[in-house]
PDB file of C-alpha atoms in Angstrom:
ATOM      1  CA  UNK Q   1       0.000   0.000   0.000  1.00 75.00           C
ATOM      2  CA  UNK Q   2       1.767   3.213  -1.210  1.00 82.00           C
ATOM      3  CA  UNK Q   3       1.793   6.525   1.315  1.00 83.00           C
ATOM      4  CA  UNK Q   4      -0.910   8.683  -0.365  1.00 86.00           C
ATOM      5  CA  UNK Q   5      -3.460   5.566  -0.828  1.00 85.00           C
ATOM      6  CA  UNK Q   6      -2.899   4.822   3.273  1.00 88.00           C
ATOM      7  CA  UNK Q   7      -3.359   8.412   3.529  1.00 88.00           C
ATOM      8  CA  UNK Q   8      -6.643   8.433   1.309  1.00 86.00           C
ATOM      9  CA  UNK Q   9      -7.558   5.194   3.231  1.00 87.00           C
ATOM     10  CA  UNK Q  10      -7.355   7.419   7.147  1.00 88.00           C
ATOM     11  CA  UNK Q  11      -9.259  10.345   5.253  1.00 87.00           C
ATOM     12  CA  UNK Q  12      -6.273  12.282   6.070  1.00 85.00           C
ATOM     13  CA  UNK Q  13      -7.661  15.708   4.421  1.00 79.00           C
ATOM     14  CA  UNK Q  14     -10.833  15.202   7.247  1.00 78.00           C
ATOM     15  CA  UNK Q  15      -7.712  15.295  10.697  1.00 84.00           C
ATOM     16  CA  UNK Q  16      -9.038  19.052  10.612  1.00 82.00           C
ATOM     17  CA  UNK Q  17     -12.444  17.527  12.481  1.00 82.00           C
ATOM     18  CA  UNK Q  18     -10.973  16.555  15.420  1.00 87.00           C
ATOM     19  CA  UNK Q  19      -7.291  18.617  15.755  1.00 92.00           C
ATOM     20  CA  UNK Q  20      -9.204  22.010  15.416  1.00 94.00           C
ATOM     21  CA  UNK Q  21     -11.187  21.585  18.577  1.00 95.00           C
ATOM     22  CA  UNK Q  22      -8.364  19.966  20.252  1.00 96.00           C
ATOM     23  CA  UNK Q  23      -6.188  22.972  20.186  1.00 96.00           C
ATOM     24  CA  UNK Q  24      -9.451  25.422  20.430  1.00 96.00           C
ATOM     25  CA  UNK Q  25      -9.592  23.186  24.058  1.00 96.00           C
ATOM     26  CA  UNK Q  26      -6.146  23.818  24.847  1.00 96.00           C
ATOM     27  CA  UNK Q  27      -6.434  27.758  24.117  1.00 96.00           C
ATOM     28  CA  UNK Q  28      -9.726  27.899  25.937  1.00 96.00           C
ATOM     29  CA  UNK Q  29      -7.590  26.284  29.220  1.00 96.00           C
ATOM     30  CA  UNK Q  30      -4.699  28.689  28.997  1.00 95.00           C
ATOM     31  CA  UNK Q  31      -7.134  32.016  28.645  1.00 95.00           C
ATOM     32  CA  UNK Q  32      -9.878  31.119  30.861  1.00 95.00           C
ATOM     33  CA  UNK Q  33      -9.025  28.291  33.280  1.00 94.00           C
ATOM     34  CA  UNK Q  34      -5.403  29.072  33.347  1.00 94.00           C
ATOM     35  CA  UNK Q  35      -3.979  26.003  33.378  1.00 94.00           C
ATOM     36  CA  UNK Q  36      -2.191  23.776  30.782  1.00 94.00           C
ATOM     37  CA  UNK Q  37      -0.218  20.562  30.543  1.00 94.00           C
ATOM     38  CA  UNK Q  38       1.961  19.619  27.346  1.00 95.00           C
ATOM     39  CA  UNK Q  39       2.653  16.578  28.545  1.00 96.00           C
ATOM     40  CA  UNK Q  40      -0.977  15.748  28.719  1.00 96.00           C
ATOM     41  CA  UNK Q  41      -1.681  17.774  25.203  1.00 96.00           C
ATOM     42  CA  UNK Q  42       0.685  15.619  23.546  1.00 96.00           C
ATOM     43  CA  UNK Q  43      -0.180  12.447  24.833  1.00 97.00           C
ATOM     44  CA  UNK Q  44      -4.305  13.000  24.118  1.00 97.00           C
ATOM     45  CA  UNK Q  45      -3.207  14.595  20.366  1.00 96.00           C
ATOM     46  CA  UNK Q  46      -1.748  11.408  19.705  1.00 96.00           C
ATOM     47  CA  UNK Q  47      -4.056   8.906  20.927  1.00 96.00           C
ATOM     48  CA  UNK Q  48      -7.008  10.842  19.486  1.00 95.00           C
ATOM     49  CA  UNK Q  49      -5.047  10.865  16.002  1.00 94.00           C
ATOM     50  CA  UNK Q  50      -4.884   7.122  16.176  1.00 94.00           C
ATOM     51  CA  UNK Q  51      -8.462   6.681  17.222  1.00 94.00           C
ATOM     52  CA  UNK Q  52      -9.774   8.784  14.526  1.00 92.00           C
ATOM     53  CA  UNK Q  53      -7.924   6.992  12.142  1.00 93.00           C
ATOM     54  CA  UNK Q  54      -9.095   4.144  13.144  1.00 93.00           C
ATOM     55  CA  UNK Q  55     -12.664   5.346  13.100  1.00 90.00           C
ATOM     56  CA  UNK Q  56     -12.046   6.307   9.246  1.00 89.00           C
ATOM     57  CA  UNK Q  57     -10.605   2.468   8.152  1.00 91.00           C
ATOM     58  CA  UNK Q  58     -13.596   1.181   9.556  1.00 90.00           C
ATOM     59  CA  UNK Q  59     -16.110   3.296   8.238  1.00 85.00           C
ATOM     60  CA  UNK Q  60     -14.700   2.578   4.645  1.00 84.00           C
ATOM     61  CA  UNK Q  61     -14.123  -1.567   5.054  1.00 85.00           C
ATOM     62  CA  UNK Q  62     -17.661  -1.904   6.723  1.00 83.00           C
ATOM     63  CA  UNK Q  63     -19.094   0.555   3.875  1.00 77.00           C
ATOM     64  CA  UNK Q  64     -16.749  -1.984   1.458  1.00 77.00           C
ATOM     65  CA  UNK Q  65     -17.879  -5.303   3.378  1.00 77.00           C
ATOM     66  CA  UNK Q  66     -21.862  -4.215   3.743  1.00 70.00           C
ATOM     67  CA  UNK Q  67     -21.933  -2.113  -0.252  1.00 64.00           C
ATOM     68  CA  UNK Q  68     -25.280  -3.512  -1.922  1.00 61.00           C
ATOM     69  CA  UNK Q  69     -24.179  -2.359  -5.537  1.00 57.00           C
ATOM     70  CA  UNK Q  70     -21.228  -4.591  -5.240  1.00 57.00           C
ATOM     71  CA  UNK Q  71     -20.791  -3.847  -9.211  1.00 62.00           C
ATOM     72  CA  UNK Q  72     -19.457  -0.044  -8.895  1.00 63.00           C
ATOM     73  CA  UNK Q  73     -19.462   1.408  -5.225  1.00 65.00           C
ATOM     74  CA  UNK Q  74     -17.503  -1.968  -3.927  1.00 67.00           C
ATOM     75  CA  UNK Q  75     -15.488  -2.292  -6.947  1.00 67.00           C
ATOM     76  CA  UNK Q  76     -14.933   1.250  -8.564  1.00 67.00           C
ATOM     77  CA  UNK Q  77     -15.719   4.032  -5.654  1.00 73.00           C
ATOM     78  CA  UNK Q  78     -14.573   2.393  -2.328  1.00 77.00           C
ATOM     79  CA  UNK Q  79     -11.492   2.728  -1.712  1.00 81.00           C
ATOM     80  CA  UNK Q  80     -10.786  -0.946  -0.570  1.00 81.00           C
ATOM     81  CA  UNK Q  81     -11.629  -2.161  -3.728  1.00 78.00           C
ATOM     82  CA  UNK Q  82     -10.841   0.611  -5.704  1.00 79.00           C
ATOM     83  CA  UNK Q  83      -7.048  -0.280  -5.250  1.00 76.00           C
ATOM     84  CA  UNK Q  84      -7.343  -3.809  -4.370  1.00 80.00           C
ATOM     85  CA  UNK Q  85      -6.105  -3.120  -0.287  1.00 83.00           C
ATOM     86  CA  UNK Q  86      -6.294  -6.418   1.716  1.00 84.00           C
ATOM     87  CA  UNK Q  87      -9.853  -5.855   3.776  1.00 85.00           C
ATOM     88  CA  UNK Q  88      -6.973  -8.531   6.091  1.00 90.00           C
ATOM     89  CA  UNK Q  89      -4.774  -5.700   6.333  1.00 91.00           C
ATOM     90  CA  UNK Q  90      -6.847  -2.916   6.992  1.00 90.00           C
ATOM     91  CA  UNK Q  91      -9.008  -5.051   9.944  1.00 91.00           C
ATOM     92  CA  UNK Q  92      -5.324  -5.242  11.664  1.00 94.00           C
ATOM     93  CA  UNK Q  93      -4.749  -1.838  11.007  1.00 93.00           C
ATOM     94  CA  UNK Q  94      -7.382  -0.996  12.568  1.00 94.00           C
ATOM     95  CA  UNK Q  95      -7.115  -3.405  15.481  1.00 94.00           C
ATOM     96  CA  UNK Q  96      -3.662  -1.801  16.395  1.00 96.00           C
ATOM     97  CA  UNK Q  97      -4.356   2.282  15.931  1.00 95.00           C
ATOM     98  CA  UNK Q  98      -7.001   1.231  18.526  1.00 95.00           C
ATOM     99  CA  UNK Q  99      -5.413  -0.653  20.725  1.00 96.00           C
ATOM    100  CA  UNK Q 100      -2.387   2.046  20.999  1.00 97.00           C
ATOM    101  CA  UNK Q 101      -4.919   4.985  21.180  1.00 96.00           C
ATOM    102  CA  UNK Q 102      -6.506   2.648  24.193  1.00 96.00           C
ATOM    103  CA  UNK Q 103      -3.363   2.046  26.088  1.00 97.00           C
ATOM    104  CA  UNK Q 104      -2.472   5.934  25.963  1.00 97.00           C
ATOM    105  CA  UNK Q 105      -6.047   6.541  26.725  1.00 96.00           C
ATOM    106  CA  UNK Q 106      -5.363   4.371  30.103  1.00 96.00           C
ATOM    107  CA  UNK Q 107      -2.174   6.248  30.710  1.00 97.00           C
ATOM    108  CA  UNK Q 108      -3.586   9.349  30.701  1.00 96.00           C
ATOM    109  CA  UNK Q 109      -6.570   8.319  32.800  1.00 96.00           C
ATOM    110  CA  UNK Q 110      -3.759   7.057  35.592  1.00 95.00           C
ATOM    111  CA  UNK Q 111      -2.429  10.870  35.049  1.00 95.00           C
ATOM    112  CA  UNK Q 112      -5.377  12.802  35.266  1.00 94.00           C
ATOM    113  CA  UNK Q 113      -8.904  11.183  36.810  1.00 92.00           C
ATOM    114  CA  UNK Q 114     -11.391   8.593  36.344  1.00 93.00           C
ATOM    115  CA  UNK Q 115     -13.466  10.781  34.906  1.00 94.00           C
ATOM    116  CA  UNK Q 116     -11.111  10.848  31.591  1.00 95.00           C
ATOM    117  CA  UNK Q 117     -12.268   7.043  31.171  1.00 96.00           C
ATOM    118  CA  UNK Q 118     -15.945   7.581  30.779  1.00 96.00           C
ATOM    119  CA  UNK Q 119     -15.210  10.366  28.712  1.00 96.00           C
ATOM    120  CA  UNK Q 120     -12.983   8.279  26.570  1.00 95.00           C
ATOM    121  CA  UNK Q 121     -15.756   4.966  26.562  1.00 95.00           C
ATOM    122  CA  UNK Q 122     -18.156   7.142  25.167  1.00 96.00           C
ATOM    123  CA  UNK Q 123     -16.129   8.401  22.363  1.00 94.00           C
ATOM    124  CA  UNK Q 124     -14.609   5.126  21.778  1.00 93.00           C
ATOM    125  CA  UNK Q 125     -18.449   3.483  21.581  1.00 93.00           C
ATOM    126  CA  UNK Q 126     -19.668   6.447  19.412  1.00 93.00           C
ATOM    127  CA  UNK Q 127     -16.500   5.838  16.939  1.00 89.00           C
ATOM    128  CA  UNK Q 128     -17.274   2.022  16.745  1.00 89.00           C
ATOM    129  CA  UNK Q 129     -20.952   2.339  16.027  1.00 90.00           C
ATOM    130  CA  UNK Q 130     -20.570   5.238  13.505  1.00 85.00           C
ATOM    131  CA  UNK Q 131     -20.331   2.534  10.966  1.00 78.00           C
ATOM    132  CA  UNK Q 132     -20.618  -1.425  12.529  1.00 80.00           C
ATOM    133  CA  UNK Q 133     -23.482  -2.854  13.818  1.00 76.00           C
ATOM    134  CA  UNK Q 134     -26.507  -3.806  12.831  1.00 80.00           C
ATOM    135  CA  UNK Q 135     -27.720   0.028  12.818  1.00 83.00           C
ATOM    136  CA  UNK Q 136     -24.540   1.767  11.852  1.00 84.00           C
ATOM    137  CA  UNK Q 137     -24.939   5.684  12.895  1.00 87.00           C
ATOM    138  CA  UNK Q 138     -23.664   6.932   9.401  1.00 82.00           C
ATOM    139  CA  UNK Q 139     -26.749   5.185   8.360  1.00 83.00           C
ATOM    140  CA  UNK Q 140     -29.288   6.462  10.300  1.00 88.00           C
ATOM    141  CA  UNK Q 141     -30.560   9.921  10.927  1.00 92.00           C
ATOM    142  CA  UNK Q 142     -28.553  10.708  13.826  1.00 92.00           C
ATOM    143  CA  UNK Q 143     -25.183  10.468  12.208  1.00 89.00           C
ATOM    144  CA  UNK Q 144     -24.650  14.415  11.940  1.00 93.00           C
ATOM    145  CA  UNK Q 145     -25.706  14.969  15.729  1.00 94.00           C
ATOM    146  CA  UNK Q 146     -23.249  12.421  16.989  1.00 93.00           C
ATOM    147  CA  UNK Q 147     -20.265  12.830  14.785  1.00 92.00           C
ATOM    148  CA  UNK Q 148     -20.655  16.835  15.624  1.00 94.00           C
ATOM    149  CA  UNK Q 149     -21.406  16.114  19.092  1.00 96.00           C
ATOM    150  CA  UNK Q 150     -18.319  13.831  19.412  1.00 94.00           C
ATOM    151  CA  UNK Q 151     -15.736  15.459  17.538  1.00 93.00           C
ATOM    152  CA  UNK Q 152     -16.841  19.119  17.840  1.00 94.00           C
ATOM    153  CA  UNK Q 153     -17.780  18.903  21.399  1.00 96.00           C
ATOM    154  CA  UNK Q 154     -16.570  15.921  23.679  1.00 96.00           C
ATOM    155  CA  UNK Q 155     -12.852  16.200  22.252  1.00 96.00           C
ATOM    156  CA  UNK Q 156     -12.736  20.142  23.338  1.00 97.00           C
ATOM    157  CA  UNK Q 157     -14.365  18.966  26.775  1.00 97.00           C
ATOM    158  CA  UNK Q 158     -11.773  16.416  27.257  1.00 97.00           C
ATOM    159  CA  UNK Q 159      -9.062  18.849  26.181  1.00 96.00           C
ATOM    160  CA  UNK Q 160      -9.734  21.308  28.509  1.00 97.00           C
ATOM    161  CA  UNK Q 161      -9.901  18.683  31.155  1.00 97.00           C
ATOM    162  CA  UNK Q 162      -6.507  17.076  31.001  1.00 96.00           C
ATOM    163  CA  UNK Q 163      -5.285  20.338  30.863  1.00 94.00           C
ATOM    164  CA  UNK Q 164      -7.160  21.402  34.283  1.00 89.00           C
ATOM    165  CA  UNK Q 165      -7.303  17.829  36.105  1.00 76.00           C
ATOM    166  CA  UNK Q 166      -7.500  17.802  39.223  1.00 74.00           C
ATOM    167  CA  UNK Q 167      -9.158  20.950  39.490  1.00 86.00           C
ATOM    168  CA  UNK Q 168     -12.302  20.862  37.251  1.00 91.00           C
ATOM    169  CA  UNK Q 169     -15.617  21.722  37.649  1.00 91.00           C
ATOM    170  CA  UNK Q 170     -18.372  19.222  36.250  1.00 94.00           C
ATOM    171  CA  UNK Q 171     -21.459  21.453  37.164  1.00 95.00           C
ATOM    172  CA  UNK Q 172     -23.372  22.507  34.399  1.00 96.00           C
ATOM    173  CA  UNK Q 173     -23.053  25.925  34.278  1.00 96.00           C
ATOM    174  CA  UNK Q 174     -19.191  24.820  33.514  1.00 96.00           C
ATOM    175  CA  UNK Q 175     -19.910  22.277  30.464  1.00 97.00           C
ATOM    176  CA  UNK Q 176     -22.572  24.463  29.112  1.00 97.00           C
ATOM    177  CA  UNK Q 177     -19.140  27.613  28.708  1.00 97.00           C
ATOM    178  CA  UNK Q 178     -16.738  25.214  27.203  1.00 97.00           C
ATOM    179  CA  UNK Q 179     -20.121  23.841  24.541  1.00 97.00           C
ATOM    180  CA  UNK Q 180     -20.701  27.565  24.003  1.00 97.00           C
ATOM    181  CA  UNK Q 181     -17.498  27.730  22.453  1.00 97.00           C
ATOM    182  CA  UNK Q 182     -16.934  24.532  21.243  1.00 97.00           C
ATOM    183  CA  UNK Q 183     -20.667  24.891  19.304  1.00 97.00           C
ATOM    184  CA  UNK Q 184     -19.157  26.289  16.109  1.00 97.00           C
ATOM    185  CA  UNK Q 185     -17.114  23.543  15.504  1.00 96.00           C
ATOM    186  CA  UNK Q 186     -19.324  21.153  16.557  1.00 96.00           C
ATOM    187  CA  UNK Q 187     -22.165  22.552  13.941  1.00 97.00           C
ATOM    188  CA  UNK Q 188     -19.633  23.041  11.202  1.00 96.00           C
ATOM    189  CA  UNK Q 189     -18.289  19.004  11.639  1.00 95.00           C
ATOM    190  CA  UNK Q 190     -22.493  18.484  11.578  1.00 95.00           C
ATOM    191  CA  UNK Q 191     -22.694  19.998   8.423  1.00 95.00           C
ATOM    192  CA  UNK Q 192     -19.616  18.046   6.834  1.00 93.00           C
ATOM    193  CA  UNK Q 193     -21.713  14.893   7.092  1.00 91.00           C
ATOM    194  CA  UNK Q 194     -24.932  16.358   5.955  1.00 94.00           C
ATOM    195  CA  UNK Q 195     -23.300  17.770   2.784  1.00 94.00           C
ATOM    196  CA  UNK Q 196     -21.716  14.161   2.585  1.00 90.00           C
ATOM    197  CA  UNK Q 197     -25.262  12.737   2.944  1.00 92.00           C
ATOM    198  CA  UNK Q 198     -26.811  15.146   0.631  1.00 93.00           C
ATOM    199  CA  UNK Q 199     -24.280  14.152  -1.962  1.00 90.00           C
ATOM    200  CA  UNK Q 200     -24.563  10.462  -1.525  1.00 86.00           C
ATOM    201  CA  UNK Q 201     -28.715  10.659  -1.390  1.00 84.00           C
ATOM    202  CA  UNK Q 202     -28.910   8.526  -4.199  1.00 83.00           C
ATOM    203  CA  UNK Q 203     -25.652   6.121  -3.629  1.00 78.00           C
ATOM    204  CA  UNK Q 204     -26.906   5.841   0.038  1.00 79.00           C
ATOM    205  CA  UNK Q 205     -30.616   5.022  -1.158  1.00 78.00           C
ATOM    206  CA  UNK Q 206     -29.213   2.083  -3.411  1.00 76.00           C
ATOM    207  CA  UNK Q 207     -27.618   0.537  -0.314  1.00 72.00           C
ATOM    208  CA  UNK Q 208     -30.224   1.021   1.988  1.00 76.00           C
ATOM    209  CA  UNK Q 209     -28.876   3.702   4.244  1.00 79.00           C
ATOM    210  CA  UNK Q 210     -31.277   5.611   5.757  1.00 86.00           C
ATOM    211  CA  UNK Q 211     -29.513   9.226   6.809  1.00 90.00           C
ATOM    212  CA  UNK Q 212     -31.458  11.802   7.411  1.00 91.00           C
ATOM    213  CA  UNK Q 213     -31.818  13.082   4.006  1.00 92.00           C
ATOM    214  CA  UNK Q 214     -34.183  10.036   3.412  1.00 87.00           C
ATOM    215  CA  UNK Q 215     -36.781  11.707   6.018  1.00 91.00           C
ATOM    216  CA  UNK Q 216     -36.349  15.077   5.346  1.00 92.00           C
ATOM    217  CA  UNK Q 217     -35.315  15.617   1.489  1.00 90.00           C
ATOM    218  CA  UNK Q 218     -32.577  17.374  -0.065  1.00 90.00           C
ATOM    219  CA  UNK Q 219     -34.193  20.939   0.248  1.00 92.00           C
ATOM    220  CA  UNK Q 220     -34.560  20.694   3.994  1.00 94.00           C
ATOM    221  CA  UNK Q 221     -30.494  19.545   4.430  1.00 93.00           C
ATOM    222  CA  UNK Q 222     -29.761  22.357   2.630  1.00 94.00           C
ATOM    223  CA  UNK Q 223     -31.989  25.049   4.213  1.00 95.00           C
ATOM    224  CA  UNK Q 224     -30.417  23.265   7.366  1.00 96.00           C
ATOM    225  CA  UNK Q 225     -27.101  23.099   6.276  1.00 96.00           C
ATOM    226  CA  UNK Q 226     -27.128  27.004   6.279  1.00 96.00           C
ATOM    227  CA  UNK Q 227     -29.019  27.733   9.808  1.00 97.00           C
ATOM    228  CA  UNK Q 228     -26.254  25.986  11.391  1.00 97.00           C
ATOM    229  CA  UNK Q 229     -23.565  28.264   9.806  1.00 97.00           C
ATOM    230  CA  UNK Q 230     -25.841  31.285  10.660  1.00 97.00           C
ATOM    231  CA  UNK Q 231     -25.772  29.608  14.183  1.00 98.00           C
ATOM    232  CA  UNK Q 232     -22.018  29.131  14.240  1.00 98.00           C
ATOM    233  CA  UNK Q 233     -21.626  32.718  13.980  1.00 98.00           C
ATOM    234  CA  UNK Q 234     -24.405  33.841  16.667  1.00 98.00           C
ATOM    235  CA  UNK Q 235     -22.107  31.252  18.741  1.00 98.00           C
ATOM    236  CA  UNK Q 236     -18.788  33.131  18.347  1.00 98.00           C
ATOM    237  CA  UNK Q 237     -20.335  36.480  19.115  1.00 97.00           C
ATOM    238  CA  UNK Q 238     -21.963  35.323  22.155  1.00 98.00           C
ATOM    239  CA  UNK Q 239     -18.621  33.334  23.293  1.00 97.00           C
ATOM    240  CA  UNK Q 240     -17.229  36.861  23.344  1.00 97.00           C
ATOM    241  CA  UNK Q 241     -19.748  38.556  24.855  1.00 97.00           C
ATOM    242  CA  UNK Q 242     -19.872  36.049  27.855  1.00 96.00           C
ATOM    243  CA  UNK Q 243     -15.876  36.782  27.715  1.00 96.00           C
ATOM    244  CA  UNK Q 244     -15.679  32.876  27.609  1.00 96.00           C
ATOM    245  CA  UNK Q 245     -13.086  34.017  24.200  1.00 96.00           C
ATOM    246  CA  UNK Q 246     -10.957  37.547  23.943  1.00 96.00           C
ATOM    247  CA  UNK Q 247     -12.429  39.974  21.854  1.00 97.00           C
ATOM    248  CA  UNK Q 248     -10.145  38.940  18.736  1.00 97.00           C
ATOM    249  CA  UNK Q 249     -12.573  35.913  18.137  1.00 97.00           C
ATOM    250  CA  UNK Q 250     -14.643  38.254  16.606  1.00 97.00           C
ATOM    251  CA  UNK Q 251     -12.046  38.569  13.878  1.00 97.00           C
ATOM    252  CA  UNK Q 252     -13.727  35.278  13.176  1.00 97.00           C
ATOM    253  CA  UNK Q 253     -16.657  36.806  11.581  1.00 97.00           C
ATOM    254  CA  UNK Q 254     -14.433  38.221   8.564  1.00 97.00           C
ATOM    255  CA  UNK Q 255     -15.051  34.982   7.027  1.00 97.00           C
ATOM    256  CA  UNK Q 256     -18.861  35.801   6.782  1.00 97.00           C
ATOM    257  CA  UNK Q 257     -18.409  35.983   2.855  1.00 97.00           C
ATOM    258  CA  UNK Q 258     -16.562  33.393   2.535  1.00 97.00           C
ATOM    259  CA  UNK Q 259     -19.052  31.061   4.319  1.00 97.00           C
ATOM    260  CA  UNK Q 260     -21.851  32.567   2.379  1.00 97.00           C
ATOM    261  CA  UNK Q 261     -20.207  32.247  -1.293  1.00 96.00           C
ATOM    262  CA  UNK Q 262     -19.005  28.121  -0.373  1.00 96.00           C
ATOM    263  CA  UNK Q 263     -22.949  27.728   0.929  1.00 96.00           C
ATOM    264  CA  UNK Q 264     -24.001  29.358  -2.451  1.00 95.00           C
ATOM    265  CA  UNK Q 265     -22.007  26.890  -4.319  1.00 95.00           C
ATOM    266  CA  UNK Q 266     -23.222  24.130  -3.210  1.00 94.00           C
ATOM    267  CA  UNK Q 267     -27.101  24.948  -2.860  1.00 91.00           C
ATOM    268  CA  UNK Q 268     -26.517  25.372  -6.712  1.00 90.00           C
ATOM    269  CA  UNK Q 269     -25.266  22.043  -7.081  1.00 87.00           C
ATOM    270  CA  UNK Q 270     -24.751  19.069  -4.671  1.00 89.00           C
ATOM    271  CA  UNK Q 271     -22.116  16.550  -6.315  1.00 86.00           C
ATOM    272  CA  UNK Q 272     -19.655  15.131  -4.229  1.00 82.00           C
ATOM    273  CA  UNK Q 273     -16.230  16.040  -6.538  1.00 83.00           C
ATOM    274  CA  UNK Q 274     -17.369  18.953  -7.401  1.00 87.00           C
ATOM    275  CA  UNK Q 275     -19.374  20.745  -4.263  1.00 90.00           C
ATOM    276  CA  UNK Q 276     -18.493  18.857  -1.175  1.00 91.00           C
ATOM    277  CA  UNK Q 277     -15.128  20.309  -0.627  1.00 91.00           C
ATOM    278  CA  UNK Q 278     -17.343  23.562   0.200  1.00 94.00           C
ATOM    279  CA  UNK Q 279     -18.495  21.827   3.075  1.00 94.00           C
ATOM    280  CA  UNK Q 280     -14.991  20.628   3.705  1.00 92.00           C
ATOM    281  CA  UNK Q 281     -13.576  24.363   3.487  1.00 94.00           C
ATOM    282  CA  UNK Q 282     -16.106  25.661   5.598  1.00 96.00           C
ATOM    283  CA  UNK Q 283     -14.939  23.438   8.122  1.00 95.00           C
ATOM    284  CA  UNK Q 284     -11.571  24.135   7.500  1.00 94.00           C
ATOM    285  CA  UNK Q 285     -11.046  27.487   7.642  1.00 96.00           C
ATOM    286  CA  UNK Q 286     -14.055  28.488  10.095  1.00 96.00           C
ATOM    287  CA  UNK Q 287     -12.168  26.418  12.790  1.00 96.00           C
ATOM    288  CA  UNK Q 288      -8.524  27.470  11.800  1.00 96.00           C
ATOM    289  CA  UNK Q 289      -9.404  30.881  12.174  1.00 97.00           C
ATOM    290  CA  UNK Q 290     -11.530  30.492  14.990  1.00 97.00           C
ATOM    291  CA  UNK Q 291      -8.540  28.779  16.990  1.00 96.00           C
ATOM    292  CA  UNK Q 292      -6.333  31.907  15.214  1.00 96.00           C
ATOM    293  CA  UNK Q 293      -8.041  34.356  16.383  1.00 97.00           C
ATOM    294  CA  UNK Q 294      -8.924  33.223  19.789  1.00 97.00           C
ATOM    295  CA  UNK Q 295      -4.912  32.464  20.015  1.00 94.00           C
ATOM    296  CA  UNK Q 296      -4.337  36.145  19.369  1.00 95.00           C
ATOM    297  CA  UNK Q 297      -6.209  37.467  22.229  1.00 92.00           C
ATOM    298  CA  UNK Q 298      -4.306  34.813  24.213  1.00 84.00           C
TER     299      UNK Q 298
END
């Protein structure tokens, strides 16, 4: 297996999901909760890496294994059988990004709380089932709450708490800050999936997979495709205003047109070579500069 096919294999250009609110965590635990640990930084940026990986092999070998049209999507779109990869090799592949993102996990756990291993269950669960079981959550209508939820949310939570163990507060009023800020990314990962889903309507229709554009129709993903980046922005101005982010966040909102002219794109046309990469860019440089920015006023 050559370098850029492994890397097309991970979904390497998609890292941006899950780094981005990493280091938005970390900046959120120097300026507000003044704390931070690089030890502990490190050690979660790696095992989360792995993990995510992980997540990404198995999505595309169960999508490869459980493919219907076994004529084209198994043989000429997934990437498995695209290039002829071993489904042998990529199982162990997966088996051992796992297992090392696990035994890190555990590490860090011993370093910082119990509360870390709950934390990292839940994500771990929420990875597995995003594409195995009988009722895979990429195939159901819940896919974009729980991918955004996970990756935009629970990986800035746990950031910010190995950065402040020992010394964290689990009240409400606490998770609902570090969600406030979080919520951008979390709506902008949402909205990766739905423009994946609104792509694949069709694909996803011939191999049974009920997402939510199966109950609500392609107009409706789109109309909500943009009320979460309308949201996104409320989000960062109301981050600022509860000073949970320095005022430079608000730099932020510069990419306004941007935003708008990617959305524009693809409400005029939905085809996933073309028009997905708007959702992708979106995604991209909303959370870039929304870690930027909130680095400045750091």
């Amino acid at each position: 297996m050559s370098l850029d096919v492994f890397l097309e294999l991970v979904e390497i250009k998609a890292k941006t999901a899950s780094i981005l609110p990493m280091l938005l965590g970390v900046c959120m635990s120097i300026y507000y909760y003044h704390s931070f640990s690089l030890v502990n930084s490190i050690l979660f940026f790696i095992a989360m890496l792995l993990f995510n990986m992980a997540v990404d092999m198995m999505d595309n070998y169960n999508d490869y294994n459980h493919a219907v049209d076994t004529e084209d999507y198994k043989k000429n779109t997934n990437i498995i059988g695209r290039e002829k990869i071993s489904p042998k090799l990529v199982l162990a592949l997966i088996f051992i990004f796992s297992i090392v993102a696990a035994l890190i996990g555990i590490y860090l756990v011993i370093r910082v709380g119990l509360p870390l291993l709950w934390l990292g269950i839940f994500c771990f669960a929420v990875g597995i089932l995003y594409s195995s079981g009988p009722f895979p959550l990429n195939s159901l209508p819940v896919g974009e709450f729980f991918s955004g939820f996970t990756m935009g949310f629970m990986i800035m939570l746990i950031s910010v708490y190995i950065n402040k163990a020992g010394n964290f507060d689990w009240s409400w009023r606490n998770l609902i800050k570090i969600w406030l800020v979080a919520l951008p990314c979390e709506l902008w990962i949402s909205n990766l999936m739905l423009a994946n889903n609104i792509c694949d309507a069709q694909e996803d229709e011939n191999n049974h997979r009920h997402t939510i554009i199966h109950f609500i129709g392609v107009k409706q993903g789109l109309n909500s495709f943009t009320t979460k980046n309308v949201i996104a922005f409320l989000a960062i101005i109301t981050a600022v205003m509860a000073r949970l982010a320095p005022w430079s966040m608000l730099l932020t909102l510069l990419i306004i047109p941007f935003v708008v002219k990617q959305t524009k794109i693809f409400y005029h046309e939905q085809v996933k070579k073309r028009t997905f990469p708007c959702a992708v860019k979106i995604l991209l440089i909303g959370s870039l500069v929304q870690v930027i920015t909130y680095g400045i006023g750091m």
